Short mmCIF file of C-alpha atoms in Angstrom, two decimals:
data_model
loop_
_atom_site.label_atom_id
_atom_site.label_comp_id
_atom_site.label_asym_id
_atom_site.label_seq_id
_atom_site.Cartn_x
_atom_site.Cartn_y
_atom_site.Cartn_z
CA MET K 1 -127.85 143.85 -40.00
CA LYS K 2 -126.70 141.33 -42.57
CA LYS K 3 -123.07 140.28 -42.19
CA THR K 4 -120.81 141.01 -45.18
CA LYS K 5 -118.90 137.94 -46.32
CA ALA K 6 -115.14 138.20 -46.59
CA VAL K 7 -113.83 138.27 -50.16
CA SER K 8 -111.11 135.66 -50.68
CA GLU K 9 -107.99 136.37 -52.71
CA GLU K 10 -106.03 133.51 -54.27
CA ARG K 11 -102.29 133.54 -53.62
CA PHE K 12 -99.46 131.27 -54.72
CA PHE K 13 -96.36 130.18 -52.81
CA GLN K 14 -93.17 128.30 -53.66
CA THR K 15 -92.04 125.35 -51.56
CA ARG K 16 -88.41 124.53 -50.86
CA ASP K 17 -88.67 121.47 -53.14
CA GLY K 18 -89.80 123.59 -56.09
CA LEU K 19 -93.59 123.25 -56.16
CA THR K 20 -96.17 126.01 -56.50
CA VAL K 21 -99.01 125.69 -53.99
CA ALA K 22 -102.22 127.70 -53.93
CA ALA K 23 -104.02 129.24 -50.97
CA ASN K 24 -107.02 131.49 -50.36
CA PHE K 25 -106.50 134.57 -48.23
CA LEU K 26 -109.45 136.07 -46.34
CA PRO K 27 -109.02 139.28 -44.31
CA GLY K 28 -110.31 139.18 -40.75
CA ARG K 29 -113.40 141.08 -39.68
CA LYS K 30 -111.20 143.28 -37.52
CA ALA K 31 -107.48 143.84 -37.06
CA THR K 32 -106.09 141.31 -34.57
CA GLY K 33 -102.50 140.86 -35.71
CA ARG K 34 -103.25 137.13 -35.96
CA LEU K 35 -102.93 134.84 -38.97
CA LEU K 36 -104.85 131.54 -38.98
CA ILE K 37 -103.59 128.92 -41.44
CA LEU K 38 -106.13 126.19 -42.12
CA SER K 39 -104.89 122.77 -43.26
CA PRO K 40 -107.70 120.74 -44.89
CA GLY K 41 -107.96 116.99 -44.48
CA PHE K 42 -107.68 114.25 -47.08
CA ALA K 43 -109.44 115.00 -50.39
CA LYS K 44 -110.66 118.43 -49.20
CA PHE K 45 -110.12 121.61 -51.26
CA LYS K 46 -109.81 125.27 -50.33
CA ASP K 47 -112.50 126.31 -52.81
CA ALA K 48 -115.15 123.80 -51.71
CA TYR K 49 -117.62 123.46 -48.85
CA PRO K 50 -117.05 123.02 -45.93
CA MET K 51 -113.62 124.72 -46.14
CA THR K 52 -115.16 127.89 -47.55
CA ASP K 53 -117.69 128.18 -44.72
CA LEU K 54 -115.11 127.34 -42.08
CA CYS K 55 -112.71 129.99 -43.39
CA GLU K 56 -115.48 132.56 -43.32
CA GLU K 57 -116.23 131.68 -39.70
CA LEU K 58 -112.55 131.89 -38.75
CA THR K 59 -112.33 135.51 -39.95
CA ARG K 60 -113.92 136.35 -36.58
CA TYR K 61 -110.49 135.69 -35.04
CA GLY K 62 -108.01 137.02 -37.60
CA ASP K 63 -106.83 136.89 -41.19
CA VAL K 64 -107.13 133.41 -42.73
CA LEU K 65 -105.11 131.38 -45.23
CA CYS K 66 -106.52 128.06 -46.46
CA LEU K 67 -104.19 125.82 -48.45
CA ASP K 68 -104.52 123.34 -51.27
CA PHE K 69 -101.82 120.80 -50.38
CA ARG K 70 -99.60 119.44 -53.16
CA GLY K 71 -101.54 117.30 -55.60
CA VAL K 72 -104.83 118.88 -54.53
CA GLY K 73 -106.85 121.55 -56.35
CA LYS K 74 -104.65 124.23 -57.92
CA SER K 75 -101.38 123.14 -56.29
CA GLU K 76 -98.67 121.30 -58.20
CA GLY K 77 -97.18 117.90 -57.44
CA ARG K 78 -98.65 114.74 -55.98
CA TYR K 79 -100.12 114.07 -52.56
CA SER K 80 -97.81 111.89 -50.44
CA PHE K 81 -100.20 111.18 -47.53
CA GLY K 82 -98.02 112.84 -44.91
CA GLY K 83 -94.60 112.35 -46.48
CA SER K 84 -94.00 115.89 -47.77
CA GLU K 85 -97.14 118.01 -47.31
CA TYR K 86 -95.69 119.81 -44.27
CA LEU K 87 -93.27 121.51 -46.68
CA ASP K 88 -96.26 123.28 -48.25
CA LEU K 89 -96.93 125.13 -44.98
CA GLU K 90 -93.43 126.60 -44.63
CA PRO K 91 -93.79 129.43 -47.22
CA LEU K 92 -97.19 130.41 -45.77
CA LEU K 93 -95.68 130.62 -42.29
CA LYS K 94 -92.75 132.69 -43.54
CA TRP K 95 -95.12 135.02 -45.38
CA GLY K 96 -96.97 135.39 -42.08
CA SER K 97 -93.89 136.72 -40.27
CA ARG K 98 -95.49 140.18 -40.47
CA TYR K 99 -98.17 139.06 -37.99
CA ARG K 100 -98.02 139.20 -34.21
CA GLN K 101 -99.26 135.62 -33.96
CA ARG K 102 -99.40 132.66 -36.36
CA VAL K 103 -101.79 129.81 -35.60
CA LEU K 104 -101.85 126.49 -37.46
CA ILE K 105 -105.26 124.78 -37.53
CA GLY K 106 -105.29 121.24 -38.89
CA LEU K 107 -108.20 118.97 -39.75
CA SER K 108 -107.68 115.20 -39.80
CA LEU K 109 -104.65 114.37 -41.97
CA GLY K 110 -104.15 118.12 -42.35
CA SER K 111 -103.51 118.26 -38.61
CA TYR K 112 -100.72 115.71 -39.05
CA HIS K 113 -99.16 117.98 -41.71
CA SER K 114 -99.52 120.92 -39.32
CA LEU K 115 -97.87 118.96 -36.52
CA ARG K 116 -94.88 118.20 -38.74
CA ALA K 117 -94.59 121.85 -39.77
CA ALA K 118 -94.68 123.07 -36.16
CA HIS K 119 -92.04 120.49 -35.24
CA SER K 120 -89.80 121.57 -38.13
CA TRP K 121 -90.18 125.35 -37.75
CA PRO K 122 -91.23 126.14 -34.16
CA GLU K 123 -89.97 129.71 -34.53
CA LEU K 124 -92.69 130.32 -37.14
CA VAL K 125 -95.64 128.90 -35.16
CA ASP K 126 -97.20 130.41 -32.03
CA LYS K 127 -100.07 127.96 -31.52
CA LEU K 128 -101.09 124.60 -32.93
CA LEU K 129 -104.75 123.49 -33.04
CA LEU K 130 -105.24 119.84 -34.00
CA VAL K 131 -108.71 118.51 -34.82
CA SER K 132 -109.06 114.71 -35.16
CA CYS K 133 -105.28 114.36 -35.47
CA PRO K 134 -103.94 110.90 -36.42
CA SER K 135 -100.51 109.74 -35.30
CA SER K 136 -100.00 108.55 -38.89
CA LEU K 137 -101.99 107.36 -41.90
CA GLU K 138 -100.81 103.83 -41.22
CA ASP K 139 -102.27 103.94 -37.69
CA VAL K 140 -105.65 104.97 -39.14
CA LEU K 141 -105.55 101.98 -41.49
CA LEU K 142 -104.42 99.58 -38.76
CA THR K 143 -107.40 100.60 -36.60
CA PHE K 144 -109.72 99.99 -39.61
CA GLY K 145 -110.80 103.64 -39.59
CA PRO K 146 -112.10 103.82 -43.19
CA ILE K 147 -114.10 100.60 -42.74
CA ARG K 148 -115.66 101.69 -39.45
CA GLN K 149 -116.40 105.16 -40.83
CA GLY K 150 -117.97 103.77 -44.00
CA PHE K 151 -120.18 101.37 -42.05
CA ALA K 152 -121.28 104.09 -39.61
CA ILE K 153 -122.25 106.44 -42.46
CA ALA K 154 -123.99 103.74 -44.52
CA THR K 155 -126.19 102.74 -41.57
CA ASP K 156 -127.16 106.28 -40.52
CA TRP K 157 -129.28 108.25 -43.00
CA LYS K 158 -128.62 111.58 -41.31
CA ALA K 159 -124.86 111.01 -41.43
CA LEU K 160 -125.08 109.92 -45.08
CA LYS K 161 -127.10 113.00 -46.02
CA LYS K 162 -124.56 115.25 -44.29
CA ARG K 163 -121.65 113.54 -46.03
CA LEU K 164 -123.31 113.96 -49.43
CA SER K 165 -123.30 117.74 -48.87
CA ILE K 166 -119.50 117.76 -48.59
CA LYS K 167 -117.45 118.49 -51.70
CA PHE K 168 -114.40 116.27 -52.02
CA ASN K 169 -112.55 114.23 -54.63
CA LEU K 170 -111.05 110.88 -53.70
CA PHE K 171 -109.35 110.64 -57.09
CA PHE K 172 -107.12 113.69 -57.00
CA ARG K 173 -103.38 113.44 -57.89
CA TRP K 174 -102.10 110.69 -55.61
CA GLY K 175 -98.46 109.92 -54.93
CA ASN K 176 -97.22 107.05 -52.78
CA PRO K 177 -99.70 106.36 -49.92
CA LEU K 178 -96.97 104.54 -47.99
CA SER K 179 -94.30 107.23 -48.30
CA LYS K 180 -91.86 107.33 -45.37
CA LYS K 181 -93.03 109.54 -42.51
CA PRO K 182 -92.49 109.89 -38.74
CA ASN K 183 -95.12 108.95 -36.18
CA GLY K 184 -96.82 111.97 -34.63
CA SER K 185 -96.34 110.66 -31.10
CA ASP K 186 -92.56 110.63 -31.66
CA LEU K 187 -92.62 114.20 -32.96
CA ALA K 188 -94.60 115.35 -29.92
CA LYS K 189 -91.70 114.47 -27.61
CA ARG K 190 -89.63 117.25 -29.22
CA LEU K 191 -92.41 119.73 -29.94
CA LYS K 192 -91.82 123.27 -28.64
CA VAL K 193 -95.14 124.86 -29.66
CA PRO K 194 -98.26 125.05 -27.40
CA LEU K 195 -100.82 122.64 -28.80
CA PHE K 196 -104.54 122.16 -28.39
CA PHE K 197 -106.46 119.00 -29.29
CA LEU K 198 -110.12 118.73 -30.29
CA VAL K 199 -111.63 115.26 -30.75
CA GLY K 200 -115.08 113.81 -31.32
CA GLY K 201 -116.34 111.02 -29.09
CA LYS K 202 -118.09 109.45 -32.10
CA ASP K 203 -115.19 109.79 -34.53
CA ARG K 204 -114.97 106.41 -36.28
CA LEU K 205 -112.27 107.37 -38.80
CA VAL K 206 -109.53 108.72 -36.50
CA MET K 207 -110.00 107.13 -33.11
CA LYS K 208 -109.45 109.61 -30.29
CA SER K 209 -106.86 107.19 -28.91
CA LEU K 210 -104.58 108.11 -31.84
CA SER K 211 -104.74 111.80 -30.92
CA ARG K 212 -104.27 110.85 -27.29
CA LYS K 213 -100.98 109.10 -28.12
CA ILE K 214 -99.65 112.42 -29.39
CA TYR K 215 -101.09 114.39 -26.49
CA GLU K 216 -99.53 112.15 -23.85
CA GLN K 217 -96.05 112.41 -25.38
CA ALA K 218 -96.06 116.22 -25.49
CA SER K 219 -94.46 117.92 -22.49
CA ASN K 220 -95.02 121.51 -23.60
CA PRO K 221 -98.24 123.49 -22.79
CA LYS K 222 -101.25 121.56 -24.12
CA SER K 223 -104.99 121.07 -23.73
CA TRP K 224 -107.48 118.31 -24.55
CA THR K 225 -111.12 118.95 -25.48
CA GLU K 226 -113.59 116.21 -26.38
CA ILE K 227 -117.08 116.72 -27.78
CA PRO K 228 -118.83 113.49 -26.64
CA GLN K 229 -121.32 113.48 -29.54
CA GLY K 230 -118.83 114.92 -32.02
CA ASN K 231 -117.85 113.21 -35.25
CA HIS K 232 -114.77 113.51 -37.44
CA ALA K 233 -112.79 116.69 -38.16
CA GLU K 234 -114.95 119.49 -39.61
CA PHE K 235 -118.09 117.77 -38.30
#
């Protein structure tokens, strides 16, 4: 029997600093009382592959919201590279208060935004899933992540072909890339939410050591999963 795809519904939310942000809502395949909020990584959009396919897959586990962070897609404002994006998750979490469980799922820089949101509003988050989570954008740059990632893709035809299938836009509405922001490992010391890490052994953009810095500082319930042949974030 052919599976029926979930029909997404676009919704808009207001942030505490006055911006309108857009999200896609997909109902789960069965009632679970669980809301999964997906935070895309840098230059990724809620309406583009692979976010659309990933959201569809996540409906196996509950209702799904996928966000366009400020400056991206249909959301207002400018992207601040970790400075303010966590504010965009607050109204989605508050809207989700009707659910038994709210789970934040972050990809790459989106996982950093999710970490900040869980740190700021622990009463609104039941679980935190961080995939390829950097301690900060600056740490990614200091470890030459973009250079190593670019070289790895350019020298591997299969990786290049896969990347060309991804829809993204590097030239969306940028704000200040060096906006002030806390380091994720410092936030982890005061985190009250159970958190789960997923990293790829072949991730060249966000070294697993950056995620490990956060993991080691967290004293609350946590888990660490590594896919030895895994690459970055949604890959």
